[in-house]
Amino acid sequence: MADKLVLVSGVSGYVASHIVKLLQESGYRVRGTVRSLKDAARIAPLTQLAKNPKHGLELVEADLVRDDGWDKAMEGVYAVMHTASPFPPIGADVKEEAIFRPAIEGTRRVLAAAANAGVKKVVVTSSIIAVVGKGGIVKGKKYNEEEWTDHTSEEVTVYGRSKTLAERAAWEFLDSQPEDKKFELSTVNPALVMGPPLMESHRSATSVGIMRDTLSNKPPFLPSINFPVCDVRDVALAHLKCLTNPGAVGKRHLISSGAIWFKGIHEIVGSEFNPQGCRITTRSLPNFLVRVAALFDQGVRMEVLPRLDEILELDTSRMTDVLGIKPTPMKSSLLDMAYAMMELGIVDKPAKYSGPKFSQY
Ligand SMILES: NC(=O)c1ccc[n+]([C@@H]2O[C@H](COP(=O)([O-])OP(=O)(O)OC[C@H]3O[C@@H](n4cnc5c(N)ncnc54)[C@H](OP(=O)(O)O)[C@@H]3O)[C@@H](O)[C@H]2O)c1
């Protein structure tokens, strides 16, 4: 299986870079798409992701909103990992026009090029938001891969709708294909991804921004919200397993190591870094203040209010039983992420820095 050529879309991204690293270290040949090859400083670290790869990373230009480059990118490709998609900062006021085209039309474009080129397998990076994003959590319910977000609901964010419609587009595209054009499709549906970034340019990734805020003591008070998380290395492994495990074909896969309160994240990161000189808060924001803020702030209204005091439970048995993934402990995900960000210069090292200390989970 190794030595086969795998195309990964959007390799400059936080998640995709781990997929590339793992594929290369597993012996695959990897071709990656980027929107532009011109930014040498951004491109150079991509060629250094894997330790002693058997094959170097090949890079090609392709944009999700344009046809150019995709047919050429698919030449000789055995499998595609379609990971590129805009992931705006949580709470940002994004317009549908900005992200629907690359997310939905882009997915159709990539899959059409894959079908034309006779690609055998496709793994699409979806999200739990295509499963659970109905706006408001049903108490006591354990969400599984049978569920779909209602993309018509006004309580679902623009990003949530983009991911739901993009994943639906992938399954519908496959259904619409004649037998000789069909490939094997799986989706990976991660929770909020945490874990070490591999490149300094990942400072702009939404996940990395969340940890940057924690390390810079922003926000100073924490709303009582809880969210499922997962490790970026487990997400990469899930993509690889979807490639190799026949049980993954035609299925969606929720990926999560469990749920954690916002305050819990600050407690874990604070106990490691406050003794080193950080000032990470664990002070709570009372619910009534969140409700007041929600009157004025759409981000709080859409992303925080529906989750106040709620725990979103996921059934991750496909991840453990079918893909065979034992999730990385949350503490390792959070601390490895923070240390990697300090080592990469994404955040300043605290005055009494004693790292780097990475977990051997
Ligand atoms: N991080 C999470 O918590 C999380 C959770 C669930 C699912 N996901 C999914 O995982 C995937 C990767 O997310 P990430 O966290 O790694 O975000 P990221 O670092 O922002 O990566 C997004 C990637 O998509 C590319 N992209 C965006 N618009 C594009 C376009 N028009 N044409 C070509 N490429 C385009 C970006 O390219 P540029 O570098 O050129 O902008 C970048 O490579 C996304 O599909 C996201 O929805 C992420």
mmCIF file of C-alpha atoms and ligand atoms in Angstrom:
data_model
loop_
_atom_site.group_PDB
_atom_site.id
_atom_site.type_symbol
_atom_site.label_atom_id
_atom_site.label_comp_id
_atom_site.label_asym_id
_atom_site.label_seq_id
_atom_site.Cartn_x
_atom_site.Cartn_y
_atom_site.Cartn_z
ATOM 1 C CA MET A 1 0.000 0.000 0.000
ATOM 2 C CA ALA A 2 2.811 2.402 0.872
ATOM 3 C CA ASP A 3 4.635 4.074 -2.082
ATOM 4 C CA LYS A 4 1.233 4.851 -3.602
ATOM 5 C CA LEU A 5 0.608 8.505 -4.420
ATOM 6 C CA VAL A 6 -1.794 10.390 -2.126
ATOM 7 C CA LEU A 7 -2.988 13.915 -2.897
ATOM 8 C CA VAL A 8 -3.651 16.094 0.156
ATOM 9 C CA SER A 9 -5.510 19.372 -0.434
ATOM 10 C CA GLY A 10 -4.517 22.482 1.521
ATOM 11 C CA VAL A 11 -1.214 21.195 2.937
ATOM 12 C CA SER A 12 -0.339 24.589 4.403
ATOM 13 C CA GLY A 13 -3.096 23.998 6.994
ATOM 14 C CA TYR A 14 -2.670 22.926 10.620
ATOM 15 C CA VAL A 15 -4.510 19.600 10.255
ATOM 16 C CA ALA A 16 -3.277 18.795 6.732
ATOM 17 C CA SER A 17 0.383 19.208 7.712
ATOM 18 C CA HIS A 18 0.007 16.360 10.219
ATOM 19 C CA ILE A 19 -1.678 14.196 7.580
ATOM 20 C CA VAL A 20 1.236 14.843 5.211
ATOM 21 C CA LYS A 21 3.795 14.049 7.930
ATOM 22 C CA LEU A 22 2.094 10.771 8.842
ATOM 23 C CA LEU A 23 1.605 9.670 5.238
ATOM 24 C CA GLN A 24 5.236 10.407 4.387
ATOM 25 C CA GLU A 25 6.504 8.645 7.501
ATOM 26 C CA SER A 26 4.312 5.650 6.546
ATOM 27 C CA GLY A 27 6.074 5.427 3.177
ATOM 28 C CA TYR A 28 3.474 7.036 0.898
ATOM 29 C CA ARG A 29 4.356 9.432 -1.881
ATOM 30 C CA VAL A 30 2.528 12.672 -1.146
ATOM 31 C CA ARG A 31 1.506 15.476 -3.448
ATOM 32 C CA GLY A 32 0.065 18.527 -1.731
ATOM 33 C CA THR A 33 -1.956 21.431 -3.061
ATOM 34 C CA VAL A 34 -1.379 25.019 -1.972
ATOM 35 C CA ARG A 35 -3.075 28.128 -3.243
ATOM 36 C CA SER A 36 0.241 29.709 -4.199
ATOM 37 C CA LEU A 37 3.789 28.462 -4.555
ATOM 38 C CA LYS A 38 5.153 32.008 -4.529
ATOM 39 C CA ASP A 39 5.551 32.499 -0.789
ATOM 40 C CA ALA A 40 8.867 30.674 -0.314
ATOM 41 C CA ALA A 41 9.023 31.329 3.443
ATOM 42 C CA ARG A 42 5.625 29.671 3.916
ATOM 43 C CA ILE A 43 6.369 26.790 1.555
ATOM 44 C CA ALA A 44 9.864 25.823 2.757
ATOM 45 C CA PRO A 45 8.829 24.268 6.125
ATOM 46 C CA LEU A 46 6.357 22.006 4.300
ATOM 47 C CA THR A 47 9.262 20.078 2.829
ATOM 48 C CA GLN A 48 10.623 19.387 6.342
ATOM 49 C CA LEU A 49 7.483 17.978 8.008
ATOM 50 C CA ALA A 50 8.454 14.307 8.033
ATOM 51 C CA LYS A 51 11.488 12.687 9.645
ATOM 52 C CA ASN A 52 13.530 10.831 6.997
ATOM 53 C CA PRO A 53 10.718 10.440 4.439
ATOM 54 C CA LYS A 54 11.284 7.883 1.727
ATOM 55 C CA HIS A 55 9.795 10.356 -0.766
ATOM 56 C CA GLY A 56 9.928 14.153 -0.697
ATOM 57 C CA LEU A 57 6.726 16.207 -0.729
ATOM 58 C CA GLU A 58 5.612 17.342 -4.166
ATOM 59 C CA LEU A 59 3.704 20.642 -4.234
ATOM 60 C CA VAL A 60 1.244 21.904 -6.841
ATOM 61 C CA GLU A 61 -0.930 25.014 -7.078
ATOM 62 C CA ALA A 62 -4.725 24.687 -6.974
ATOM 63 C CA ASP A 63 -7.481 26.866 -5.548
ATOM 64 C CA LEU A 64 -10.838 25.440 -4.454
ATOM 65 C CA VAL A 65 -12.709 28.152 -6.329
ATOM 66 C CA ARG A 66 -10.977 27.569 -9.677
ATOM 67 C CA ASP A 67 -10.730 24.582 -12.024
ATOM 68 C CA ASP A 68 -7.086 25.266 -12.931
ATOM 69 C CA GLY A 69 -4.637 22.719 -11.654
ATOM 70 C CA TRP A 70 -6.958 20.054 -10.233
ATOM 71 C CA ASP A 71 -6.852 17.632 -13.215
ATOM 72 C CA LYS A 72 -3.073 17.840 -13.312
ATOM 73 C CA ALA A 73 -2.903 17.441 -9.516
ATOM 74 C CA MET A 74 -4.823 14.139 -9.771
ATOM 75 C CA GLU A 75 -2.533 12.497 -12.336
ATOM 76 C CA GLY A 76 -1.370 9.101 -11.074
ATOM 77 C CA VAL A 77 -3.085 9.603 -7.709
ATOM 78 C CA TYR A 78 -4.327 6.551 -5.794
ATOM 79 C CA ALA A 79 -6.133 8.396 -2.977
ATOM 80 C CA VAL A 80 -7.191 11.928 -2.071
ATOM 81 C CA MET A 81 -7.400 13.486 1.386
ATOM 82 C CA HIS A 82 -9.594 16.548 0.910
ATOM 83 C CA THR A 83 -8.803 18.715 3.918
ATOM 84 C CA ALA A 84 -8.729 22.265 2.513
ATOM 85 C CA SER A 85 -11.700 24.364 3.571
ATOM 86 C CA PRO A 86 -11.959 27.791 5.197
ATOM 87 C CA PHE A 87 -12.151 27.610 9.005
ATOM 88 C CA PRO A 88 -12.856 31.137 10.256
ATOM 89 C CA PRO A 89 -12.144 32.158 13.864
ATOM 90 C CA ILE A 90 -14.875 31.085 16.299
ATOM 91 C CA GLY A 91 -17.418 33.859 16.749
ATOM 92 C CA ALA A 92 -16.236 35.744 13.627
ATOM 93 C CA ASP A 93 -18.934 37.449 11.586
ATOM 94 C CA VAL A 94 -18.390 35.551 8.326
ATOM 95 C CA LYS A 95 -20.592 35.792 5.283
ATOM 96 C CA GLU A 96 -21.836 32.751 3.380
ATOM 97 C CA GLU A 97 -20.333 34.138 0.154
ATOM 98 C CA ALA A 98 -16.866 34.021 1.660
ATOM 99 C CA ILE A 99 -16.807 30.368 2.606
ATOM 100 C CA PHE A 100 -19.612 28.456 0.877
ATOM 101 C CA ARG A 101 -17.913 28.487 -2.546
ATOM 102 C CA PRO A 102 -14.542 27.071 -1.461
ATOM 103 C CA ALA A 103 -16.161 24.666 0.998
ATOM 104 C CA ILE A 104 -19.051 23.259 -1.059
ATOM 105 C CA GLU A 105 -18.241 23.987 -4.705
ATOM 106 C CA GLY A 106 -14.591 23.248 -3.849
ATOM 107 C CA THR A 107 -15.492 19.797 -2.527
ATOM 108 C CA ARG A 108 -17.441 19.006 -5.702
ATOM 109 C CA ARG A 109 -14.540 20.281 -7.830
ATOM 110 C CA VAL A 110 -11.947 18.140 -6.035
ATOM 111 C CA LEU A 111 -14.147 15.040 -6.108
ATOM 112 C CA ALA A 112 -15.017 15.513 -9.794
ATOM 113 C CA ALA A 113 -11.341 15.743 -10.687
ATOM 114 C CA ALA A 114 -10.699 12.645 -8.565
ATOM 115 C CA ALA A 115 -13.480 10.681 -10.319
ATOM 116 C CA ASN A 116 -12.213 11.741 -13.769
ATOM 117 C CA ALA A 117 -8.698 10.632 -12.903
ATOM 118 C CA GLY A 118 -9.824 7.200 -11.653
ATOM 119 C CA VAL A 119 -8.810 7.834 -8.019
ATOM 120 C CA LYS A 120 -9.674 4.804 -5.872
ATOM 121 C CA LYS A 121 -10.200 6.318 -2.419
ATOM 122 C CA VAL A 122 -11.206 9.685 -1.036
ATOM 123 C CA VAL A 123 -11.199 10.821 2.581
ATOM 124 C CA VAL A 124 -12.962 14.129 3.268
ATOM 125 C CA THR A 125 -12.144 16.129 6.409
ATOM 126 C CA SER A 126 -15.558 17.067 7.715
ATOM 127 C CA SER A 127 -16.335 18.062 11.316
ATOM 128 C CA ILE A 128 -18.537 17.177 14.258
ATOM 129 C CA ILE A 129 -20.324 20.382 13.320
ATOM 130 C CA ALA A 130 -21.852 18.511 10.363
ATOM 131 C CA VAL A 131 -23.282 16.066 12.920
ATOM 132 C CA VAL A 132 -24.253 17.976 16.045
ATOM 133 C CA GLY A 133 -24.640 21.594 15.001
ATOM 134 C CA LYS A 134 -28.388 21.855 15.381
ATOM 135 C CA GLY A 135 -28.104 24.831 17.695
ATOM 136 C CA GLY A 136 -28.838 23.784 21.264
ATOM 137 C CA ILE A 137 -27.786 20.437 22.654
ATOM 138 C CA VAL A 138 -30.343 17.738 23.394
ATOM 139 C CA LYS A 139 -29.728 16.796 27.051
ATOM 140 C CA GLY A 140 -28.644 13.233 27.694
ATOM 141 C CA LYS A 141 -28.279 12.458 24.005
ATOM 142 C CA LYS A 142 -25.130 10.762 22.748
ATOM 143 C CA TYR A 143 -24.590 11.913 19.176
ATOM 144 C CA ASN A 144 -23.365 9.384 16.617
ATOM 145 C CA GLU A 145 -22.552 9.331 12.903
ATOM 146 C CA GLU A 146 -26.199 8.781 11.921
ATOM 147 C CA GLU A 147 -27.023 12.378 12.867
ATOM 148 C CA TRP A 148 -26.894 15.324 10.478
ATOM 149 C CA THR A 149 -26.905 19.004 11.265
ATOM 150 C CA ASP A 150 -29.955 20.829 9.972
ATOM 151 C CA HIS A 151 -28.274 23.294 7.628
ATOM 152 C CA THR A 152 -31.514 25.258 7.261
ATOM 153 C CA SER A 153 -31.554 26.152 10.953
ATOM 154 C CA GLU A 154 -30.725 29.773 11.699
ATOM 155 C CA GLU A 155 -29.126 28.576 14.923
ATOM 156 C CA VAL A 156 -26.338 26.923 12.937
ATOM 157 C CA THR A 157 -23.313 29.109 12.212
ATOM 158 C CA VAL A 158 -22.207 29.911 8.662
ATOM 159 C CA TYR A 159 -19.151 27.694 9.195
ATOM 160 C CA GLY A 160 -21.393 24.882 10.486
ATOM 161 C CA ARG A 161 -23.580 25.166 7.401
ATOM 162 C CA SER A 162 -20.535 25.216 5.122
ATOM 163 C CA LYS A 163 -19.180 21.991 6.614
ATOM 164 C CA THR A 164 -22.578 20.254 6.594
ATOM 165 C CA LEU A 165 -23.312 21.175 2.994
ATOM 166 C CA ALA A 166 -19.764 20.325 1.904
ATOM 167 C CA GLU A 167 -19.983 16.860 3.441
ATOM 168 C CA ARG A 168 -23.457 16.315 1.976
ATOM 169 C CA ALA A 169 -22.085 17.405 -1.415
ATOM 170 C CA ALA A 170 -19.391 14.731 -1.151
ATOM 171 C CA TRP A 171 -21.840 11.882 -0.450
ATOM 172 C CA GLU A 172 -24.291 13.157 -3.075
ATOM 173 C CA PHE A 173 -21.526 13.478 -5.647
ATOM 174 C CA LEU A 174 -20.553 9.848 -5.108
ATOM 175 C CA ASP A 175 -24.181 8.701 -5.424
ATOM 176 C CA SER A 176 -24.509 10.578 -8.710
ATOM 177 C CA GLN A 177 -21.536 8.838 -10.333
ATOM 178 C CA PRO A 178 -21.742 5.897 -12.747
ATOM 179 C CA GLU A 179 -20.200 2.691 -11.364
ATOM 180 C CA ASP A 180 -16.974 3.068 -13.364
ATOM 181 C CA LYS A 181 -16.335 6.534 -11.865
ATOM 182 C CA LYS A 182 -17.115 5.676 -8.243
ATOM 183 C CA PHE A 183 -14.395 5.713 -5.599
ATOM 184 C CA GLU A 184 -14.437 4.599 -1.957
ATOM 185 C CA LEU A 185 -15.399 7.519 0.279
ATOM 186 C CA SER A 186 -14.975 8.023 4.035
ATOM 187 C CA THR A 187 -15.237 11.121 6.174
ATOM 188 C CA VAL A 188 -13.349 12.105 9.310
ATOM 189 C CA ASN A 189 -15.448 14.329 11.599
ATOM 190 C CA PRO A 190 -13.156 15.815 14.263
ATOM 191 C CA ALA A 191 -14.176 17.704 17.373
ATOM 192 C CA LEU A 192 -12.235 20.894 18.172
ATOM 193 C CA VAL A 193 -8.703 19.958 17.168
ATOM 194 C CA MET A 194 -5.885 20.682 19.616
ATOM 195 C CA GLY A 195 -2.287 19.448 19.687
ATOM 196 C CA PRO A 196 1.040 20.741 18.410
ATOM 197 C CA PRO A 197 1.211 22.926 15.296
ATOM 198 C CA LEU A 198 4.129 21.984 13.047
ATOM 199 C CA MET A 199 4.868 25.357 11.450
ATOM 200 C CA GLU A 200 5.046 28.974 12.540
ATOM 201 C CA SER A 201 2.481 29.899 9.863
ATOM 202 C CA HIS A 202 -0.104 27.836 11.756
ATOM 203 C CA ARG A 203 -0.416 30.854 14.050
ATOM 204 C CA SER A 204 -3.397 31.830 11.861
ATOM 205 C CA ALA A 205 -5.239 28.515 12.381
ATOM 206 C CA THR A 206 -8.400 28.827 14.482
ATOM 207 C CA SER A 207 -7.369 26.044 16.892
ATOM 208 C CA VAL A 208 -3.990 27.660 17.482
ATOM 209 C CA GLY A 209 -5.726 30.998 18.099
ATOM 210 C CA ILE A 210 -7.740 29.428 20.931
ATOM 211 C CA MET A 211 -4.596 28.265 22.728
ATOM 212 C CA ARG A 212 -2.894 31.605 22.027
ATOM 213 C CA ASP A 213 -5.775 33.351 23.794
ATOM 214 C CA THR A 214 -5.487 30.971 26.759
ATOM 215 C CA LEU A 215 -1.742 31.558 27.079
ATOM 216 C CA SER A 216 -2.227 35.332 26.829
ATOM 217 C CA ASN A 217 -4.918 35.287 29.527
ATOM 218 C CA LYS A 218 -7.687 36.208 27.092
ATOM 219 C CA PRO A 219 -10.562 36.128 27.928
ATOM 220 C CA PRO A 220 -9.992 37.141 31.566
ATOM 221 C CA PHE A 221 -13.262 35.432 32.665
ATOM 222 C CA LEU A 222 -14.456 32.078 31.364
ATOM 223 C CA PRO A 223 -18.027 31.259 30.338
ATOM 224 C CA SER A 224 -19.398 27.948 31.584
ATOM 225 C CA ILE A 225 -19.078 26.122 28.278
ATOM 226 C CA ASN A 226 -17.928 22.644 27.548
ATOM 227 C CA PHE A 227 -16.791 21.225 24.227
ATOM 228 C CA PRO A 228 -15.498 17.958 22.760
ATOM 229 C CA VAL A 229 -11.869 18.086 21.681
ATOM 230 C CA CYS A 230 -9.450 15.788 19.891
ATOM 231 C CA ASP A 231 -5.755 15.613 19.120
ATOM 232 C CA VAL A 232 -4.447 16.674 15.713
ATOM 233 C CA ARG A 233 -2.240 13.549 15.614
ATOM 234 C CA ASP A 234 -5.315 11.337 16.119
ATOM 235 C CA VAL A 235 -7.085 13.212 13.313
ATOM 236 C CA ALA A 236 -4.152 12.497 10.976
ATOM 237 C CA LEU A 237 -4.175 8.846 12.077
ATOM 238 C CA ALA A 238 -7.913 8.638 11.382
ATOM 239 C CA HIS A 239 -7.278 9.802 7.797
ATOM 240 C CA LEU A 240 -4.592 7.138 7.369
ATOM 241 C CA LYS A 241 -6.834 4.428 8.866
ATOM 242 C CA CYS A 242 -9.643 5.415 6.499
ATOM 243 C CA LEU A 243 -7.197 4.736 3.681
ATOM 244 C CA THR A 244 -6.215 1.285 4.870
ATOM 245 C CA ASN A 245 -9.204 -0.092 6.785
ATOM 246 C CA PRO A 246 -11.991 -1.624 4.625
ATOM 247 C CA GLY A 247 -14.413 -1.122 7.530
ATOM 248 C CA ALA A 248 -14.120 2.637 7.081
ATOM 249 C CA VAL A 249 -15.442 2.701 3.514
ATOM 250 C CA GLY A 250 -18.740 4.539 3.056
ATOM 251 C CA LYS A 251 -18.729 5.723 6.674
ATOM 252 C CA ARG A 252 -18.357 8.865 8.757
ATOM 253 C CA HIS A 253 -16.092 8.880 11.835
ATOM 254 C CA LEU A 254 -16.442 11.109 14.861
ATOM 255 C CA ILE A 255 -13.044 11.819 16.406
ATOM 256 C CA SER A 256 -12.815 13.002 20.011
ATOM 257 C CA SER A 257 -10.853 12.304 23.165
ATOM 258 C CA GLY A 258 -13.739 13.615 25.286
ATOM 259 C CA ALA A 259 -15.294 16.875 26.372
ATOM 260 C CA ILE A 260 -13.772 19.511 28.618
ATOM 261 C CA TRP A 261 -14.986 22.714 30.270
ATOM 262 C CA PHE A 262 -13.336 25.925 29.091
ATOM 263 C CA LYS A 263 -12.218 26.378 32.684
ATOM 264 C CA GLY A 264 -10.704 22.867 32.615
ATOM 265 C CA ILE A 265 -8.482 23.845 29.697
ATOM 266 C CA HIS A 266 -7.272 26.876 31.645
ATOM 267 C CA GLU A 267 -6.680 24.751 34.754
ATOM 268 C CA ILE A 268 -4.507 22.236 32.863
ATOM 269 C CA VAL A 269 -2.531 24.857 30.948
ATOM 270 C CA GLY A 270 -2.334 27.182 33.966
ATOM 271 C CA SER A 271 -0.956 24.508 36.297
ATOM 272 C CA GLU A 272 1.864 23.843 33.845
ATOM 273 C CA PHE A 273 2.676 27.401 32.805
ATOM 274 C CA ASN A 274 1.731 29.691 35.702
ATOM 275 C CA PRO A 275 4.735 28.424 37.732
ATOM 276 C CA GLN A 276 6.830 29.312 34.652
ATOM 277 C CA GLY A 277 5.557 32.908 34.655
ATOM 278 C CA CYS A 278 2.239 32.891 32.738
ATOM 279 C CA ARG A 279 -0.908 34.362 34.293
ATOM 280 C CA ILE A 280 -3.632 32.059 33.012
ATOM 281 C CA THR A 281 -6.968 32.660 34.679
ATOM 282 C CA THR A 282 -9.548 30.164 35.887
ATOM 283 C CA ARG A 283 -12.101 32.816 36.919
ATOM 284 C CA SER A 284 -15.662 32.090 35.777
ATOM 285 C CA LEU A 285 -17.950 34.455 33.900
ATOM 286 C CA PRO A 286 -21.441 34.362 35.448
ATOM 287 C CA ASN A 287 -24.154 33.127 33.066
ATOM 288 C CA PHE A 288 -26.227 36.318 33.371
ATOM 289 C CA LEU A 289 -23.306 38.324 31.974
ATOM 290 C CA VAL A 290 -23.040 35.919 29.041
ATOM 291 C CA ARG A 291 -26.758 36.457 28.378
ATOM 292 C CA VAL A 292 -26.269 40.225 28.419
ATOM 293 C CA ALA A 293 -23.261 39.973 26.087
ATOM 294 C CA ALA A 294 -25.307 37.779 23.739
ATOM 295 C CA LEU A 295 -27.741 40.662 23.202
ATOM 296 C CA PHE A 296 -24.977 42.654 21.530
ATOM 297 C CA ASP A 297 -22.567 40.060 20.179
ATOM 298 C CA GLN A 298 -23.581 37.573 17.509
ATOM 299 C CA GLY A 299 -20.556 35.356 18.224
ATOM 300 C CA VAL A 300 -21.592 34.963 21.868
ATOM 301 C CA ARG A 301 -25.226 34.443 20.806
ATOM 302 C CA MET A 302 -24.382 31.707 18.266
ATOM 303 C CA GLU A 303 -21.389 29.971 19.807
ATOM 304 C CA VAL A 304 -21.585 30.444 23.592
ATOM 305 C CA LEU A 305 -25.213 30.889 24.636
ATOM 306 C CA PRO A 306 -26.539 27.544 23.292
ATOM 307 C CA ARG A 307 -23.746 25.700 25.116
ATOM 308 C CA LEU A 308 -24.014 27.325 28.553
ATOM 309 C CA ASP A 309 -23.761 24.570 31.192
ATOM 310 C CA GLU A 310 -24.403 21.925 28.496
ATOM 311 C CA ILE A 311 -22.285 18.857 27.815
ATOM 312 C CA LEU A 312 -22.184 17.582 24.261
ATOM 313 C CA GLU A 313 -21.699 13.811 24.338
ATOM 314 C CA LEU A 314 -20.344 11.926 21.362
ATOM 315 C CA ASP A 315 -20.402 8.217 20.631
ATOM 316 C CA THR A 316 -16.851 7.608 19.401
ATOM 317 C CA SER A 317 -17.095 3.835 19.143
ATOM 318 C CA ARG A 318 -16.309 3.892 15.401
ATOM 319 C CA MET A 319 -13.080 5.749 16.178
ATOM 320 C CA THR A 320 -11.993 3.176 18.773
ATOM 321 C CA ASP A 321 -13.529 -0.054 17.449
ATOM 322 C CA VAL A 322 -13.343 0.363 13.663
ATOM 323 C CA LEU A 323 -10.359 2.674 13.204
ATOM 324 C CA GLY A 324 -8.580 1.267 16.270
ATOM 325 C CA ILE A 325 -7.574 4.686 17.574
ATOM 326 C CA LYS A 326 -6.865 5.063 21.285
ATOM 327 C CA PRO A 327 -7.248 8.815 21.724
ATOM 328 C CA THR A 328 -4.365 10.904 22.977
ATOM 329 C CA PRO A 329 -5.058 12.164 26.524
ATOM 330 C CA MET A 330 -6.375 15.736 26.515
ATOM 331 C CA LYS A 331 -3.629 16.920 28.827
ATOM 332 C CA SER A 332 -0.999 15.810 26.282
ATOM 333 C CA SER A 333 -2.875 17.541 23.461
ATOM 334 C CA LEU A 334 -3.071 20.827 25.360
ATOM 335 C CA LEU A 335 0.445 20.933 26.797
ATOM 336 C CA ASP A 336 2.156 19.649 23.641
ATOM 337 C CA MET A 337 0.291 22.340 21.740
ATOM 338 C CA ALA A 338 1.372 25.108 24.106
ATOM 339 C CA TYR A 339 5.025 23.995 24.144
ATOM 340 C CA ALA A 340 5.096 23.679 20.343
ATOM 341 C CA MET A 341 3.678 27.199 20.002
ATOM 342 C CA MET A 342 6.399 28.546 22.288
ATOM 343 C CA GLU A 343 9.121 26.663 20.443
ATOM 344 C CA LEU A 344 7.849 27.943 17.075
ATOM 345 C CA GLY A 345 7.673 31.539 18.347
ATOM 346 C CA ILE A 346 3.883 31.718 17.931
ATOM 347 C CA VAL A 347 3.699 32.934 21.550
ATOM 348 C CA ASP A 348 6.485 34.271 23.761
ATOM 349 C CA LYS A 349 8.136 31.904 26.200
ATOM 350 C CA PRO A 350 7.314 32.842 29.799
ATOM 351 C CA ALA A 351 10.071 34.323 32.005
ATOM 352 C CA LYS A 352 10.835 31.059 33.824
ATOM 353 C CA TYR A 353 10.392 28.793 30.782
ATOM 354 C CA SER A 354 11.486 25.251 31.577
ATOM 355 C CA GLY A 355 10.492 23.508 28.333
ATOM 356 C CA PRO A 356 10.179 22.112 25.902
ATOM 357 C CA LYS A 357 8.510 19.103 27.472
ATOM 358 C CA PHE A 358 6.576 16.950 25.077
ATOM 359 C CA SER A 359 4.508 13.968 26.154
ATOM 360 C CA GLN A 360 5.339 10.377 25.335
ATOM 361 C CA TYR A 361 1.704 9.324 25.296
HETATM 362 N N1 LIG B 1 -9.133 22.787 13.575
HETATM 363 C C1 LIG B 1 -10.285 22.272 14.012
HETATM 364 O O1 LIG B 1 -10.650 22.379 15.185
HETATM 365 C C2 LIG B 1 -11.150 21.514 13.037
HETATM 366 C C3 LIG B 1 -12.208 20.756 13.566
HETATM 367 C C4 LIG B 1 -13.009 20.028 12.692
HETATM 368 C C5 LIG B 1 -12.765 20.071 11.333
HETATM 369 N N2 LIG B 1 -11.741 20.834 10.843
HETATM 370 C C6 LIG B 1 -11.521 20.860 9.393
HETATM 371 O O2 LIG B 1 -10.166 20.535 9.116
HETATM 372 C C7 LIG B 1 -9.764 21.176 7.913
HETATM 373 C C8 LIG B 1 -8.480 21.932 8.140
HETATM 374 O O3 LIG B 1 -8.686 22.913 9.159
HETATM 375 P P1 LIG B 1 -7.460 23.564 9.933
HETATM 376 O O4 LIG B 1 -7.850 23.688 11.342
HETATM 377 O O5 LIG B 1 -6.216 22.868 9.561
HETATM 378 O O6 LIG B 1 -7.501 25.025 9.329
HETATM 379 P P2 LIG B 1 -6.382 25.857 8.540
HETATM 380 O O7 LIG B 1 -5.057 25.699 9.185
HETATM 381 O O8 LIG B 1 -6.950 27.226 8.410
HETATM 382 O O9 LIG B 1 -6.336 25.157 7.139
HETATM 383 C C9 LIG B 1 -7.292 25.396 6.144
HETATM 384 C C10 LIG B 1 -6.674 25.046 4.810
HETATM 385 O O10 LIG B 1 -7.653 25.253 3.785
HETATM 386 C C11 LIG B 1 -7.039 25.986 2.744
HETATM 387 N N3 LIG B 1 -7.991 26.780 1.965
HETATM 388 C C12 LIG B 1 -8.894 27.672 2.428
HETATM 389 N N4 LIG B 1 -9.544 28.221 1.376
HETATM 390 C C13 LIG B 1 -9.007 27.668 0.248
HETATM 391 C C14 LIG B 1 -9.219 27.818 -1.141
HETATM 392 N N5 LIG B 1 -10.118 28.688 -1.644
HETATM 393 N N6 LIG B 1 -8.483 27.076 -2.011
HETATM 394 C C15 LIG B 1 -7.552 26.203 -1.562
HETATM 395 N N7 LIG B 1 -7.291 26.021 -0.250
HETATM 396 C C16 LIG B 1 -8.012 26.746 0.632
HETATM 397 C C17 LIG B 1 -6.057 26.899 3.458
HETATM 398 O O11 LIG B 1 -5.104 27.393 2.525
HETATM 399 P P3 LIG B 1 -4.287 28.754 2.825
HETATM 400 O O12 LIG B 1 -3.191 28.343 3.761
HETATM 401 O O13 LIG B 1 -3.808 29.158 1.480
HETATM 402 O O14 LIG B 1 -5.265 29.709 3.434
HETATM 403 C C18 LIG B 1 -5.472 25.926 4.469
HETATM 404 O O15 LIG B 1 -4.489 25.129 3.867
HETATM 405 C C19 LIG B 1 -10.939 22.037 7.474
HETATM 406 O O16 LIG B 1 -11.691 21.303 6.543
HETATM 407 C C20 LIG B 1 -11.714 22.229 8.766
HETATM 408 O O17 LIG B 1 -13.079 22.503 8.521
HETATM 409 C C21 LIG B 1 -10.924 21.544 11.666
#
